[in-house]
């Protein structure tokens, strides 16, 4: 290679195209794109004769690195000049190829779970799908559309913004906010046609007054506190409450509900007390001449275990995503986990005996192992408390996670020794591993992790929703 063949100030690659080079335009068949203001990857116009650092860096990258060519506008590149990035081709790089870590959501599993739960519920009883917390980490809009096409009638969320996200995602089903929002959010409720839960007179009247000013009705569900003592009008004060607010012409009581604190527990006394109080509250409303509307109380656990509390509607939460609310429900209904967590190996190395791995070096190599790195850490939901206490699955075999789980990465150990019928693995960069999911007989579940950490599967499911791309299958 001569000095003339090298870019100015860069000695890594030649300006000549690699042998067998095909331009991105020819390979992808895409039409040429015109640069627009602010287009990603377009070079800024130089304001002086001296090229900017950005231009110099882009010129160096585009002049010889083979990977740059497939994302370049080669037809627009001056002879011997730098390639320009094509925004359309950059956008075609899939999320799972931008970072080798992702979650997969099996929509067929969610459909199966809705059908399995429906089999335990009498015909005529409505279903509410609880899609709060971004559908427990599964993606609220996509899950909502899937379950609405699977026989669900209502949607439940925790916040006004969660409801707005659904409306802006073109979800048109009835939506209930399962708590009472601030009075300042009332215009949003009315504008987006979202129903609040109500349990204070001040909110009820302000809600009605605002609706009346716009010529609208103010539909709501009355929350009743039967013993959980979180929200709601006390069970023996519901008639008094209705007497304080029912005079307003705009208010429309659409439903009345409570929430069970122990439907998933082996002990049932508190559950029975709550049920008795709720039935008495509904009876009192009707006796006083108030129509309670849609009566609902059963969460997933109660829907599975206690058919007597199905009333007019049941609320499907954790079970809809394939996770059991308690050990007591496991033999009663067939549920399939919808979420799996995947990654690809980014580094493989043989670590000599006694050398440490990761922060604190709490793990030291026993020798005859390879240490593999994957780009998933506690910022992605893989809790640091699982360090050295969980596994990954590689080629159908469980491998022990080792060392402290880092913010963005973690490591696992592949034993190079052979034991009996155990197959020896040969991990390579790019190999796919499972952090949660099943491959053949090997399985790692959110329940396993929750048991290790002393928490519940709900908490872990929503934790994997933050940074990793979500792919639907």
mmCIF file of C-alpha atoms in Angstrom, residues 149-401:
data_model
loop_
_atom_site.group_PDB
_atom_site.id
_atom_site.type_symbol
_atom_site.label_atom_id
_atom_site.label_comp_id
_atom_site.label_asym_id
_atom_site.label_seq_id
_atom_site.Cartn_x
_atom_site.Cartn_y
_atom_site.Cartn_z
ATOM 1 C CA UNK A 149 -59.377 -9.531 20.439
ATOM 2 C CA UNK A 150 -59.454 -12.502 22.836
ATOM 3 C CA UNK A 151 -62.702 -11.652 24.614
ATOM 4 C CA UNK A 152 -61.685 -9.034 27.197
ATOM 5 C CA UNK A 153 -64.208 -6.220 27.771
ATOM 6 C CA UNK A 154 -62.469 -3.689 30.022
ATOM 7 C CA UNK A 155 -58.945 -2.417 30.685
ATOM 8 C CA UNK A 156 -57.515 -1.398 34.048
ATOM 9 C CA UNK A 157 -54.551 0.928 34.602
ATOM 10 C CA UNK A 158 -52.932 2.630 37.588
ATOM 11 C CA UNK A 159 -52.367 6.152 36.267
ATOM 12 C CA UNK A 160 -53.880 8.694 33.918
ATOM 13 C CA UNK A 161 -50.762 8.647 31.737
ATOM 14 C CA UNK A 162 -51.084 4.868 31.311
ATOM 15 C CA UNK A 163 -54.641 5.408 30.079
ATOM 16 C CA UNK A 164 -53.567 8.154 27.692
ATOM 17 C CA UNK A 165 -50.867 5.886 26.269
ATOM 18 C CA UNK A 166 -53.570 3.357 25.395
ATOM 19 C CA UNK A 167 -55.821 5.963 23.820
ATOM 20 C CA UNK A 168 -52.961 7.368 21.752
ATOM 21 C CA UNK A 169 -52.206 3.773 20.730
ATOM 22 C CA UNK A 170 -55.753 3.646 19.254
ATOM 23 C CA UNK A 171 -57.225 1.451 21.993
ATOM 24 C CA UNK A 172 -60.922 2.272 22.279
ATOM 25 C CA UNK A 173 -62.189 -0.071 25.023
ATOM 26 C CA UNK A 174 -63.475 1.210 28.390
ATOM 27 C CA UNK A 175 -60.535 2.104 30.650
ATOM 28 C CA UNK A 176 -60.682 2.345 34.442
ATOM 29 C CA UNK A 177 -57.965 4.047 36.491
ATOM 30 C CA UNK A 178 -57.816 1.788 39.545
ATOM 31 C CA UNK A 179 -57.232 4.663 41.949
ATOM 32 C CA UNK A 180 -58.458 8.226 42.301
ATOM 33 C CA UNK A 181 -56.178 10.642 40.406
ATOM 34 C CA UNK A 182 -55.491 14.263 41.412
ATOM 35 C CA UNK A 183 -58.245 16.781 40.715
ATOM 36 C CA UNK A 184 -55.871 18.561 38.330
ATOM 37 C CA UNK A 185 -56.035 15.505 36.027
ATOM 38 C CA UNK A 186 -59.823 15.656 35.635
ATOM 39 C CA UNK A 187 -59.735 17.448 32.236
ATOM 40 C CA UNK A 188 -57.531 14.650 30.896
ATOM 41 C CA UNK A 189 -59.983 12.001 32.105
ATOM 42 C CA UNK A 190 -62.820 13.687 30.261
ATOM 43 C CA UNK A 191 -60.876 14.516 27.119
ATOM 44 C CA UNK A 192 -59.564 10.952 26.721
ATOM 45 C CA UNK A 193 -62.782 9.266 27.922
ATOM 46 C CA UNK A 194 -61.174 7.510 30.867
ATOM 47 C CA UNK A 195 -63.081 6.528 34.021
ATOM 48 C CA UNK A 196 -61.593 7.177 37.462
ATOM 49 C CA UNK A 197 -62.078 5.310 40.688
ATOM 50 C CA UNK A 198 -63.743 7.651 43.184
ATOM 51 C CA UNK A 199 -63.744 7.644 46.984
ATOM 52 C CA UNK A 200 -63.687 11.261 48.207
ATOM 53 C CA UNK A 201 -66.602 13.708 47.923
ATOM 54 C CA UNK A 202 -64.400 16.655 46.915
ATOM 55 C CA UNK A 203 -63.031 14.807 43.899
ATOM 56 C CA UNK A 204 -66.461 13.505 42.912
ATOM 57 C CA UNK A 205 -68.017 16.984 42.910
ATOM 58 C CA UNK A 206 -65.096 18.611 41.071
ATOM 59 C CA UNK A 207 -65.188 15.814 38.491
ATOM 60 C CA UNK A 208 -68.924 16.323 38.008
ATOM 61 C CA UNK A 209 -68.660 20.118 37.806
ATOM 62 C CA UNK A 210 -65.928 19.968 35.163
ATOM 63 C CA UNK A 211 -67.854 17.426 33.111
ATOM 64 C CA UNK A 212 -71.018 19.513 33.335
ATOM 65 C CA UNK A 213 -69.180 22.594 32.102
ATOM 66 C CA UNK A 214 -68.271 20.682 28.934
ATOM 67 C CA UNK A 215 -71.727 19.193 28.545
ATOM 68 C CA UNK A 216 -70.449 15.707 29.406
ATOM 69 C CA UNK A 217 -71.335 12.903 31.768
ATOM 70 C CA UNK A 218 -68.863 11.941 34.542
ATOM 71 C CA UNK A 219 -68.727 8.113 34.679
ATOM 72 C CA UNK A 220 -66.848 6.494 37.563
ATOM 73 C CA UNK A 221 -66.404 3.342 39.632
ATOM 74 C CA UNK A 222 -66.893 3.552 43.388
ATOM 75 C CA UNK A 223 -63.962 2.021 45.312
ATOM 76 C CA UNK A 224 -64.972 0.296 48.550
ATOM 77 C CA UNK A 225 -62.552 -0.413 51.396
ATOM 78 C CA UNK A 226 -63.483 -3.788 52.855
ATOM 79 C CA UNK A 227 -60.361 -4.309 54.928
ATOM 80 C CA UNK A 228 -57.243 -3.852 52.838
ATOM 81 C CA UNK A 229 -57.146 -0.218 54.028
ATOM 82 C CA UNK A 230 -55.376 1.143 50.972
ATOM 83 C CA UNK A 231 -58.056 3.188 49.179
ATOM 84 C CA UNK A 232 -61.822 3.370 49.073
ATOM 85 C CA UNK A 233 -64.919 4.444 50.959
ATOM 86 C CA UNK A 234 -65.283 2.396 54.123
ATOM 87 C CA UNK A 235 -67.671 -0.516 53.532
ATOM 88 C CA UNK A 236 -70.205 0.670 56.151
ATOM 89 C CA UNK A 237 -70.213 4.272 54.891
ATOM 90 C CA UNK A 238 -71.032 3.779 51.198
ATOM 91 C CA UNK A 239 -74.657 4.895 51.496
ATOM 92 C CA UNK A 240 -73.617 8.039 53.362
ATOM 93 C CA UNK A 241 -71.021 8.770 50.679
ATOM 94 C CA UNK A 242 -73.530 8.383 47.867
ATOM 95 C CA UNK A 243 -75.905 10.712 49.690
ATOM 96 C CA UNK A 244 -73.181 13.383 49.597
ATOM 97 C CA UNK A 245 -72.491 13.196 45.863
ATOM 98 C CA UNK A 246 -75.383 11.578 44.019
ATOM 99 C CA UNK A 247 -77.358 14.827 43.718
ATOM 100 C CA UNK A 248 -75.083 16.009 40.913
ATOM 101 C CA UNK A 249 -76.692 15.477 37.541
ATOM 102 C CA UNK A 250 -73.402 14.782 35.717
ATOM 103 C CA UNK A 251 -72.204 11.925 37.940
ATOM 104 C CA UNK A 252 -72.766 8.433 36.583
ATOM 105 C CA UNK A 253 -71.991 5.443 38.838
ATOM 106 C CA UNK A 254 -70.867 2.789 36.341
ATOM 107 C CA UNK A 255 -69.383 0.241 38.709
ATOM 108 C CA UNK A 256 -68.520 -0.615 42.323
ATOM 109 C CA UNK A 257 -65.496 -2.649 43.377
ATOM 110 C CA UNK A 258 -63.174 -3.749 46.142
ATOM 111 C CA UNK A 259 -59.791 -5.467 46.237
ATOM 112 C CA UNK A 260 -58.871 -8.613 48.164
ATOM 113 C CA UNK A 261 -55.692 -8.597 50.233
ATOM 114 C CA UNK A 262 -55.392 -12.361 50.789
ATOM 115 C CA UNK A 263 -57.055 -14.140 47.859
ATOM 116 C CA UNK A 264 -53.683 -15.756 47.116
ATOM 117 C CA UNK A 265 -53.087 -16.928 50.712
ATOM 118 C CA UNK A 266 -53.667 -20.377 52.125
ATOM 119 C CA UNK A 267 -55.483 -18.837 55.107
ATOM 120 C CA UNK A 268 -58.954 -17.637 54.044
ATOM 121 C CA UNK A 269 -60.494 -15.957 57.114
ATOM 122 C CA UNK A 270 -59.580 -12.406 56.068
ATOM 123 C CA UNK A 271 -60.778 -13.136 52.546
ATOM 124 C CA UNK A 272 -64.138 -14.296 53.894
ATOM 125 C CA UNK A 273 -64.454 -11.182 56.052
ATOM 126 C CA UNK A 274 -63.780 -8.913 53.060
ATOM 127 C CA UNK A 275 -66.286 -10.818 50.929
ATOM 128 C CA UNK A 276 -68.989 -10.502 53.590
ATOM 129 C CA UNK A 277 -68.379 -6.768 53.966
ATOM 130 C CA UNK A 278 -68.486 -6.175 50.230
ATOM 131 C CA UNK A 279 -71.739 -8.062 49.758
ATOM 132 C CA UNK A 280 -73.264 -6.085 52.644
ATOM 133 C CA UNK A 281 -72.107 -2.810 51.060
ATOM 134 C CA UNK A 282 -73.637 -3.701 47.684
ATOM 135 C CA UNK A 283 -76.869 -4.754 49.365
ATOM 136 C CA UNK A 284 -76.992 -1.486 51.318
ATOM 137 C CA UNK A 285 -76.568 0.554 48.143
ATOM 138 C CA UNK A 286 -79.374 -1.263 46.410
ATOM 139 C CA UNK A 287 -81.662 -0.990 49.441
ATOM 140 C CA UNK A 288 -81.048 2.768 49.503
ATOM 141 C CA UNK A 289 -82.019 2.988 45.817
ATOM 142 C CA UNK A 290 -78.549 3.267 44.294
ATOM 143 C CA UNK A 291 -77.609 1.053 41.339
ATOM 144 C CA UNK A 292 -74.023 -0.125 41.966
ATOM 145 C CA UNK A 293 -73.473 -0.794 38.257
ATOM 146 C CA UNK A 294 -70.826 -3.388 37.354
ATOM 147 C CA UNK A 295 -69.864 -5.158 40.569
ATOM 148 C CA UNK A 296 -66.310 -6.542 40.601
ATOM 149 C CA UNK A 297 -63.886 -7.806 43.227
ATOM 150 C CA UNK A 298 -61.962 -10.867 41.990
ATOM 151 C CA UNK A 299 -58.322 -10.537 41.011
ATOM 152 C CA UNK A 300 -56.544 -13.430 39.270
ATOM 153 C CA UNK A 301 -56.206 -15.498 42.443
ATOM 154 C CA UNK A 302 -59.848 -15.025 43.425
ATOM 155 C CA UNK A 303 -61.006 -15.663 39.863
ATOM 156 C CA UNK A 304 -59.245 -19.038 39.949
ATOM 157 C CA UNK A 305 -60.030 -20.081 43.534
ATOM 158 C CA UNK A 306 -63.366 -18.518 44.461
ATOM 159 C CA UNK A 307 -66.157 -18.594 41.861
ATOM 160 C CA UNK A 308 -68.622 -17.079 44.370
ATOM 161 C CA UNK A 309 -66.930 -13.668 44.063
ATOM 162 C CA UNK A 310 -66.909 -13.385 40.276
ATOM 163 C CA UNK A 311 -69.972 -11.090 40.434
ATOM 164 C CA UNK A 312 -70.379 -9.080 37.183
ATOM 165 C CA UNK A 313 -66.686 -8.836 36.207
ATOM 166 C CA UNK A 314 -63.292 -10.269 37.186
ATOM 167 C CA UNK A 315 -59.945 -8.506 36.876
ATOM 168 C CA UNK A 316 -57.189 -10.530 35.209
ATOM 169 C CA UNK A 317 -53.723 -9.422 36.232
ATOM 170 C CA UNK A 318 -50.649 -11.568 36.769
ATOM 171 C CA UNK A 319 -52.262 -14.757 35.457
ATOM 172 C CA UNK A 320 -52.880 -13.189 32.070
ATOM 173 C CA UNK A 321 -49.101 -13.007 31.611
ATOM 174 C CA UNK A 322 -48.659 -16.680 32.506
ATOM 175 C CA UNK A 323 -47.453 -16.204 36.062
ATOM 176 C CA UNK A 324 -49.178 -17.925 38.972
ATOM 177 C CA UNK A 325 -50.424 -15.625 41.754
ATOM 178 C CA UNK A 326 -49.746 -18.281 44.397
ATOM 179 C CA UNK A 327 -48.769 -21.943 44.786
ATOM 180 C CA UNK A 328 -52.425 -22.708 45.537
ATOM 181 C CA UNK A 329 -53.471 -21.806 41.982
ATOM 182 C CA UNK A 330 -50.778 -23.811 40.200
ATOM 183 C CA UNK A 331 -52.690 -27.125 39.954
ATOM 184 C CA UNK A 332 -55.961 -25.392 39.043
ATOM 185 C CA UNK A 333 -55.176 -23.653 35.748
ATOM 186 C CA UNK A 334 -52.713 -24.076 32.875
ATOM 187 C CA UNK A 335 -50.790 -20.841 32.374
ATOM 188 C CA UNK A 336 -47.868 -20.212 30.011
ATOM 189 C CA UNK A 337 -45.275 -17.509 30.746
ATOM 190 C CA UNK A 338 -45.306 -14.944 27.963
ATOM 191 C CA UNK A 339 -41.960 -13.265 28.730
ATOM 192 C CA UNK A 340 -38.502 -14.640 28.024
ATOM 193 C CA UNK A 341 -35.183 -12.788 28.300
ATOM 194 C CA UNK A 342 -32.449 -13.382 25.721
ATOM 195 C CA UNK A 343 -28.893 -12.238 25.100
ATOM 196 C CA UNK A 344 -25.879 -13.055 22.962
ATOM 197 C CA UNK A 345 -22.376 -13.662 24.223
ATOM 198 C CA UNK A 346 -20.145 -10.622 23.746
ATOM 199 C CA UNK A 347 -16.906 -12.028 25.165
ATOM 200 C CA UNK A 348 -15.385 -15.462 25.846
ATOM 201 C CA UNK A 349 -12.146 -15.946 27.732
ATOM 202 C CA UNK A 350 -10.263 -18.621 29.592
ATOM 203 C CA UNK A 351 -9.507 -17.314 33.084
ATOM 204 C CA UNK A 352 -6.554 -18.949 34.840
ATOM 205 C CA UNK A 353 -7.089 -20.694 38.153
ATOM 206 C CA UNK A 354 -7.551 -18.356 41.142
ATOM 207 C CA UNK A 355 -8.029 -15.192 39.064
ATOM 208 C CA UNK A 356 -11.139 -13.199 39.962
ATOM 209 C CA UNK A 357 -14.123 -12.088 37.897
ATOM 210 C CA UNK A 358 -16.163 -8.870 38.184
ATOM 211 C CA UNK A 359 -16.404 -6.281 40.960
ATOM 212 C CA UNK A 360 -15.119 -7.409 44.334
ATOM 213 C CA UNK A 361 -13.770 -10.610 42.802
ATOM 214 C CA UNK A 362 -16.236 -12.636 44.862
ATOM 215 C CA UNK A 363 -15.731 -15.448 42.347
ATOM 216 C CA UNK A 364 -12.367 -16.921 41.422
ATOM 217 C CA UNK A 365 -11.772 -19.294 38.555
ATOM 218 C CA UNK A 366 -11.344 -22.960 39.515
ATOM 219 C CA UNK A 367 -9.542 -23.553 36.211
ATOM 220 C CA UNK A 368 -10.805 -25.506 33.188
ATOM 221 C CA UNK A 369 -13.626 -23.006 32.644
ATOM 222 C CA UNK A 370 -14.469 -20.333 30.145
ATOM 223 C CA UNK A 371 -15.999 -17.094 31.345
ATOM 224 C CA UNK A 372 -18.618 -15.648 29.009
ATOM 225 C CA UNK A 373 -20.071 -12.132 29.137
ATOM 226 C CA UNK A 374 -23.568 -11.070 28.107
ATOM 227 C CA UNK A 375 -24.817 -7.461 27.944
ATOM 228 C CA UNK A 376 -27.524 -7.668 30.628
ATOM 229 C CA UNK A 377 -27.204 -6.171 34.082
ATOM 230 C CA UNK A 378 -29.157 -4.770 36.963
ATOM 231 C CA UNK A 379 -30.098 -1.654 34.970
ATOM 232 C CA UNK A 380 -32.025 -4.056 32.724
ATOM 233 C CA UNK A 381 -33.839 -5.824 35.561
ATOM 234 C CA UNK A 382 -31.382 -8.642 36.350
ATOM 235 C CA UNK A 383 -31.176 -7.893 40.033
ATOM 236 C CA UNK A 384 -27.747 -7.595 41.599
ATOM 237 C CA UNK A 385 -28.943 -9.758 44.492
ATOM 238 C CA UNK A 386 -28.953 -12.696 42.074
ATOM 239 C CA UNK A 387 -25.167 -12.541 41.692
ATOM 240 C CA UNK A 388 -23.851 -16.090 41.842
ATOM 241 C CA UNK A 389 -27.371 -17.364 42.626
ATOM 242 C CA UNK A 390 -28.906 -17.801 39.191
ATOM 243 C CA UNK A 391 -28.102 -19.571 35.915
ATOM 244 C CA UNK A 392 -28.323 -18.966 32.193
ATOM 245 C CA UNK A 393 -29.180 -21.546 29.543
ATOM 246 C CA UNK A 394 -26.731 -22.130 26.702
ATOM 247 C CA UNK A 395 -27.538 -24.732 24.051
ATOM 248 C CA UNK A 396 -30.080 -26.400 26.318
ATOM 249 C CA UNK A 397 -27.748 -26.619 29.346
ATOM 250 C CA UNK A 398 -27.769 -24.562 32.515
ATOM 251 C CA UNK A 399 -24.586 -22.624 33.220
ATOM 252 C CA UNK A 400 -23.848 -20.849 36.492
ATOM 253 C CA UNK A 401 -23.797 -17.067 36.579
#
